[in-house]
Coordinates of C-alpha atoms and ligand atoms in Angstrom, one line a residue:
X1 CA 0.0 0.0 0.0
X2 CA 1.2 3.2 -1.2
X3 CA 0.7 7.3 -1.1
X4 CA 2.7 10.3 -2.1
X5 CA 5.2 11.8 0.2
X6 CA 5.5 15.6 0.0
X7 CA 8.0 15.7 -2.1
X8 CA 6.6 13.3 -4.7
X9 CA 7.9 10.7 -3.7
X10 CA 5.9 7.4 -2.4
X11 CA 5.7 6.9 1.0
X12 CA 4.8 3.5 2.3
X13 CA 1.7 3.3 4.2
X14 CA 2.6 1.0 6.5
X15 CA -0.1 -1.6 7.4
X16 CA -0.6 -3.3 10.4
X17 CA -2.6 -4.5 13.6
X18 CA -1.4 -3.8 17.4
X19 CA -0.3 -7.1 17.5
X20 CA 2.4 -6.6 14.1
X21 CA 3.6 -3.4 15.9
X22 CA 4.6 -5.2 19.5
X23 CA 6.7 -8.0 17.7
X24 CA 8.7 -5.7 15.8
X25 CA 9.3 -3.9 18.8
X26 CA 10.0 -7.1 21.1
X27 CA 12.3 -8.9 18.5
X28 CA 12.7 -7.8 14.4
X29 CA 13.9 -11.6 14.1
X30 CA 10.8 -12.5 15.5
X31 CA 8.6 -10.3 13.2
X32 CA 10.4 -11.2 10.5
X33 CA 9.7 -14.8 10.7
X34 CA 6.2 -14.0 11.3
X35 CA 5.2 -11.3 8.7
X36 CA 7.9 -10.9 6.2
X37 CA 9.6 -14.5 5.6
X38 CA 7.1 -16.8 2.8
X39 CA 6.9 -19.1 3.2
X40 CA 6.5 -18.6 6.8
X41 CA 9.2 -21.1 8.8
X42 CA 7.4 -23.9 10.8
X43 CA 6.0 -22.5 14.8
X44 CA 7.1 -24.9 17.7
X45 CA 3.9 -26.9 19.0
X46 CA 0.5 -24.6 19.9
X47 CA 0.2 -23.3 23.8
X48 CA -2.0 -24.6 26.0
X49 CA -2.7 -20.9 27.7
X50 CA -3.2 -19.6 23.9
X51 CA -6.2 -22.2 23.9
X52 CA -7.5 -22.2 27.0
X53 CA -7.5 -17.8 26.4
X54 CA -9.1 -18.6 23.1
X55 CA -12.0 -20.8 24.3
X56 CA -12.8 -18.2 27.3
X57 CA -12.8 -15.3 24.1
X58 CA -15.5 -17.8 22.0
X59 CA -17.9 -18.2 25.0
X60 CA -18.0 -14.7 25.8
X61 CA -19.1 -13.9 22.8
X62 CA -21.5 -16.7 22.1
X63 CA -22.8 -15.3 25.6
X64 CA -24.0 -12.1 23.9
X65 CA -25.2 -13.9 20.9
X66 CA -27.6 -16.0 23.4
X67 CA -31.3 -15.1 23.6
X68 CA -31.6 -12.5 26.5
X69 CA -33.3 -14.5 28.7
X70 CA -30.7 -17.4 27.9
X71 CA -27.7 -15.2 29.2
X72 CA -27.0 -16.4 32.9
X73 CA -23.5 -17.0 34.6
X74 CA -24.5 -21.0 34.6
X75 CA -25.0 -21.0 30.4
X76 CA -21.2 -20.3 30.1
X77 CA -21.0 -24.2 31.1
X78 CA -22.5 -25.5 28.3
X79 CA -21.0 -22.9 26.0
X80 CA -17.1 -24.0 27.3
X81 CA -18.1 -27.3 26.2
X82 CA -19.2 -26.0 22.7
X83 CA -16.0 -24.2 22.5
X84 CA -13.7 -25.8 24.1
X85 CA -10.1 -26.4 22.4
X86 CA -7.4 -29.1 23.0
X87 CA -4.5 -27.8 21.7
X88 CA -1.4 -27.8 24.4
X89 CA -2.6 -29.7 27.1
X90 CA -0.7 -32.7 28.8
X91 CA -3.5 -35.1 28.6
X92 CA -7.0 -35.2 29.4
X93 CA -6.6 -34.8 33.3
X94 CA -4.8 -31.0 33.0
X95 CA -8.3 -30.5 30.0
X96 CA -10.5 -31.0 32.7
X97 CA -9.0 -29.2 35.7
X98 CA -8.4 -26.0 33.2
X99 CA -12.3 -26.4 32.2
X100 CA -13.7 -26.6 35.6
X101 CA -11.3 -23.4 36.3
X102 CA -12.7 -22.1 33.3
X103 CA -16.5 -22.8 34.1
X104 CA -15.5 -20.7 37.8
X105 CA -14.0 -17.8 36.1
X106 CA -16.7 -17.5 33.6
X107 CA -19.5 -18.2 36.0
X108 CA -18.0 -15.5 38.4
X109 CA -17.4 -12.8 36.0
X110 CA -20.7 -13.1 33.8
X111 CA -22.0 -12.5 37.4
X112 CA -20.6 -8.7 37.3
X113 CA -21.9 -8.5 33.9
X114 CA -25.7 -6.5 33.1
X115 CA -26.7 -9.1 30.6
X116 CA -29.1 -5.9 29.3
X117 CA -26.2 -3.7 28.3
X118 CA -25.8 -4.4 24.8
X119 CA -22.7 -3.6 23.5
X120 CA -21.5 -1.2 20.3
X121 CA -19.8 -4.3 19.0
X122 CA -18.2 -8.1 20.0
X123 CA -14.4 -8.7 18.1
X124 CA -15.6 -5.4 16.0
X125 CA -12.6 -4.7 13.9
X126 CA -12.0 -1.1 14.1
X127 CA -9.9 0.5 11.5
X128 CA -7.7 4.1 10.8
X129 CA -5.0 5.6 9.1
X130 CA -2.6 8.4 9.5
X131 CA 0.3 9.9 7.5
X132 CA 2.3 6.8 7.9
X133 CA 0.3 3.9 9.1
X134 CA -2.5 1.8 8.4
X135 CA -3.7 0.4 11.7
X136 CA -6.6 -2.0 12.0
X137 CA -7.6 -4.3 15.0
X138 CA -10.4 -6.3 16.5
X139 CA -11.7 -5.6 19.9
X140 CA -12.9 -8.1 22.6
X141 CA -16.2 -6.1 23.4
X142 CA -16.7 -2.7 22.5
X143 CA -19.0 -1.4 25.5
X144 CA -22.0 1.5 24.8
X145 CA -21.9 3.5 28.3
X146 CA -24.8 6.3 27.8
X147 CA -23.4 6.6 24.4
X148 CA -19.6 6.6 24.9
X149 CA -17.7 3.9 23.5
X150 CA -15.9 1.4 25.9
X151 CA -12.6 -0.7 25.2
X152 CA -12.7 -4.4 26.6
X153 CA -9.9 -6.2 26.4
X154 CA -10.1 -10.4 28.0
X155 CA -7.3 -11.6 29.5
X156 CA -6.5 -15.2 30.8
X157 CA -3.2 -15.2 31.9
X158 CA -1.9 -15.9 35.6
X159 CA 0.3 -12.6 35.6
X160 CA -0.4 -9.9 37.7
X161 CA -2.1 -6.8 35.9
X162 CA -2.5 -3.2 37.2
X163 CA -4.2 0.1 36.5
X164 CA -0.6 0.8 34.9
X165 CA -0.9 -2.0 32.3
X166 CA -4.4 -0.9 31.1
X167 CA -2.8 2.9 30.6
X168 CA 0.4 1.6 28.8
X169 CA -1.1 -0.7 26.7
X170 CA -0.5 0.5 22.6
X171 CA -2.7 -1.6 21.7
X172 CA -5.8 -0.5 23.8
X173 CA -4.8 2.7 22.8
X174 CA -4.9 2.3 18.9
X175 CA -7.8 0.6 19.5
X176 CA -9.3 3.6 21.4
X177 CA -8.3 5.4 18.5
X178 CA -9.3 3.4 15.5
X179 CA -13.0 3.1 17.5
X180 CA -13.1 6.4 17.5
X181 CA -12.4 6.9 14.2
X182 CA -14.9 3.9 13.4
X183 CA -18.1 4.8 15.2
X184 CA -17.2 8.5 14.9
X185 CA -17.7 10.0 18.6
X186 CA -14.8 10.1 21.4
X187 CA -13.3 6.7 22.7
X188 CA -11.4 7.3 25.6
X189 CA -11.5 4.7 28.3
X190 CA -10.0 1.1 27.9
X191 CA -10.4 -1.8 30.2
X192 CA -8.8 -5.0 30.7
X193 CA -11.1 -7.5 32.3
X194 CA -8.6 -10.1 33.9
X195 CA -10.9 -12.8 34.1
X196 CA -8.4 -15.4 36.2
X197 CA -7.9 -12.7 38.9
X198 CA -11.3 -11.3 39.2
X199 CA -10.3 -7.7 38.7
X200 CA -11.0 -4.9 36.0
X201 CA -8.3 -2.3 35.4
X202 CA -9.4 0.8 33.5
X203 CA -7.9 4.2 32.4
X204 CA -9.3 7.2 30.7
X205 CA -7.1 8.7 28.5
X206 CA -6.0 12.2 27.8
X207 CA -6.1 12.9 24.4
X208 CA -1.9 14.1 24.8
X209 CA -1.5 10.6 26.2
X210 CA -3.4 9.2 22.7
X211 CA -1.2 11.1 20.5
X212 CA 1.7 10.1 22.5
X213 CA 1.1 6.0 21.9
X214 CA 0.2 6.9 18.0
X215 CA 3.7 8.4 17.7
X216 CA 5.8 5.8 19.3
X217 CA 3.7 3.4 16.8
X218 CA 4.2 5.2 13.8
X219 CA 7.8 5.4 15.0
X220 CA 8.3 1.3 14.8
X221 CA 6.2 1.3 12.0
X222 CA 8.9 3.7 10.3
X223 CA 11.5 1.3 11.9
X224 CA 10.2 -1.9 10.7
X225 CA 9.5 -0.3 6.8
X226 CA 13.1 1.0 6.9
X227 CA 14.2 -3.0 8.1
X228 CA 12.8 -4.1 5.4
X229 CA 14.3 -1.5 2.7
X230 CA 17.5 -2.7 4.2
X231 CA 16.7 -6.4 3.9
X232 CA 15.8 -5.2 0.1
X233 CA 19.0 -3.2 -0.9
X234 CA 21.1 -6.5 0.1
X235 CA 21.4 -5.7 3.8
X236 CA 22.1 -9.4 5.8
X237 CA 19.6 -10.8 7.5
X238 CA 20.6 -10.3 11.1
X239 CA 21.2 -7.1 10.2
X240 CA 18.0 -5.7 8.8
X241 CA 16.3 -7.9 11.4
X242 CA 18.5 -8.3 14.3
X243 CA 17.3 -11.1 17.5
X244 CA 16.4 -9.6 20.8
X245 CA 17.0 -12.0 23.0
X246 CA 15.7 -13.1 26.5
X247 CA 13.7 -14.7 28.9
X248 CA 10.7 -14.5 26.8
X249 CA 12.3 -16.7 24.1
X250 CA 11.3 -19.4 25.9
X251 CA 7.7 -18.4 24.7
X252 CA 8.7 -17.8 21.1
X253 CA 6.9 -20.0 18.2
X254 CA 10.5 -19.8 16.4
X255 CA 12.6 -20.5 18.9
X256 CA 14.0 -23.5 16.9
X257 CA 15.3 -21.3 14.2
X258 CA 16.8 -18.9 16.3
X259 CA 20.3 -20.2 18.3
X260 CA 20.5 -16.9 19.9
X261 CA 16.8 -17.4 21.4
X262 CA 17.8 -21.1 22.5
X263 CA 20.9 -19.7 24.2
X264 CA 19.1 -17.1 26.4
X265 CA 16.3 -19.3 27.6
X266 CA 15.5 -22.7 28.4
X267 CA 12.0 -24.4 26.6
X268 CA 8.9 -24.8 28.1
X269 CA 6.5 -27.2 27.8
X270 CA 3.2 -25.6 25.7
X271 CA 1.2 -26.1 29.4
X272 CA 3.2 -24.3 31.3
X273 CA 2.2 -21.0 31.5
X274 CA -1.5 -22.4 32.1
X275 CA -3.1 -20.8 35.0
X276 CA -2.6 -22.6 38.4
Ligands
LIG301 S1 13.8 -16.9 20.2 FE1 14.0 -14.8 21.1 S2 15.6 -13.8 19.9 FE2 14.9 -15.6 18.7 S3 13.3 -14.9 17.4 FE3 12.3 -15.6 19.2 S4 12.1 -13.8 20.6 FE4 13.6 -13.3 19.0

């Protein structure tokens, strides 16, 4: 995707989704592998915590699609079972300890929920561009409160979240953005709804504190397009696309491709960041 610089020149619009823009900026190799290499090289085995967040996702929103009268806490049961995938699990035993966990979360959060509050949207992808980018994304649950839309984000993991991690977050914040944008009134407030602790973390944001997370993404955008100019004039490899590593290598789908990545972390077995 093109458009004309200033000067006459094309510019590259540079398109992408919150998700593109956080693995360039946590390891070029990485993104590499996952956007610009084709044919893409083979990911190590699927995580059982990607799953397990993935089934939780699918019953919340089947929960919405439910008949009013049909959406109660104690439907998520039957709706787990509907959704329910096996990927990354050690056996059966670990399947159904993680989907009577699930059934608890579920069953206690749809309790905080006002089943009458219809939202704007369920995974609505929102889309906007500026200058430089292209940025499109799809959102959990976009919330209607008296008129204002609401950012929801699920999360499933056992780490701690705070306040902090609700304000920081690019991604909520593009999303903000881009919902904006989409449904064409002010978006300011974005939530993450930790399901596995029990807590909601929200922030309102400023519109300063907006335009300061759109300019660091348009900055890795313009860092990622100008990696792959290099990788295009004959730059090698590592060089366009250097590794980052880490501890989170450990987590990484191409960890197997990447000796720097083995080096720095030890690998995990795909349950092991499931939810204790
Ligand atoms: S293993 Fe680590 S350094 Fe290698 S690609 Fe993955 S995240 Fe990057």
């Amino acid at each position: 995707m093109e458009q004309l610089g200033f000067a006459g020149m094309p510019t590259r619009l540079f398109s992408c989704t919150p998700s593109k823009l956080a693995a360039f900026a946590e390891c070029p190799r990485r993104y590499r592998m996952t956007y610009v290499d084709r044919p893409q090289p083979p990911r190590g085995a699927p995580w059982a915590h990607n799953a397990l967040g993935a089934t939780v996702h699918n019953v919340l929103r089947a929960w919405w699609l439910l008949p009013r009268e049909k959406r109660t806490p104690e439907a998520s049961r039957k709706l787990l079972n509907d959704a329910w995938i096996s990927d990354g699990y050690r056996d059966a035993e670990q399947q159904a300890a993680a989907k009577e966990r699930a059934v608890g979360w579920l069953e206690d959060y749809l309790r905080t929920v006002d089943p009458d509050a219809e939202p704007f949207g369920l995974e609505r992808t929102v889309a906007m561009r500026t200058e430089r980018l292209a940025v499109s994304g799809r959102i959990d649950r976009l919330d209607d409160r008296n008129g204002e839309p609401v950012v929801v984000d699920y999360k499933t993991g056992r780490g701690a979240l705070s306040e902090d991690d609700a304000a920081g977050s690019q991604a909520l914040a593009l999303y903000a953005l881009a919902a904006a944008k989409t449904l064409r009134r002010p978006c300011r407030r974005v939530e993450l709804h930790h399901l596995s602790a029990g807590e909601v973390y929200s922030h309102v944001h400023t519109p300063e504190r907006l335009e300061r997370h759109l300019r660091r993404a348009e900055q890795t955008a313009a860092d990622a397009v100008e990696a792959e100019s290099k990788l295009s004039a004959g730059a090698p490899v590592d060089e366009a696309f250097p590794p980052d590593p880490g501890p989170k290598c450990g987590w990484c789908d191409f960890r197997r491709h990447c000796p720097e990545g083995q080096a720095a972390a030890p690998p995990k077995d795909p349950w092991a960041a499931l939810p204790s």
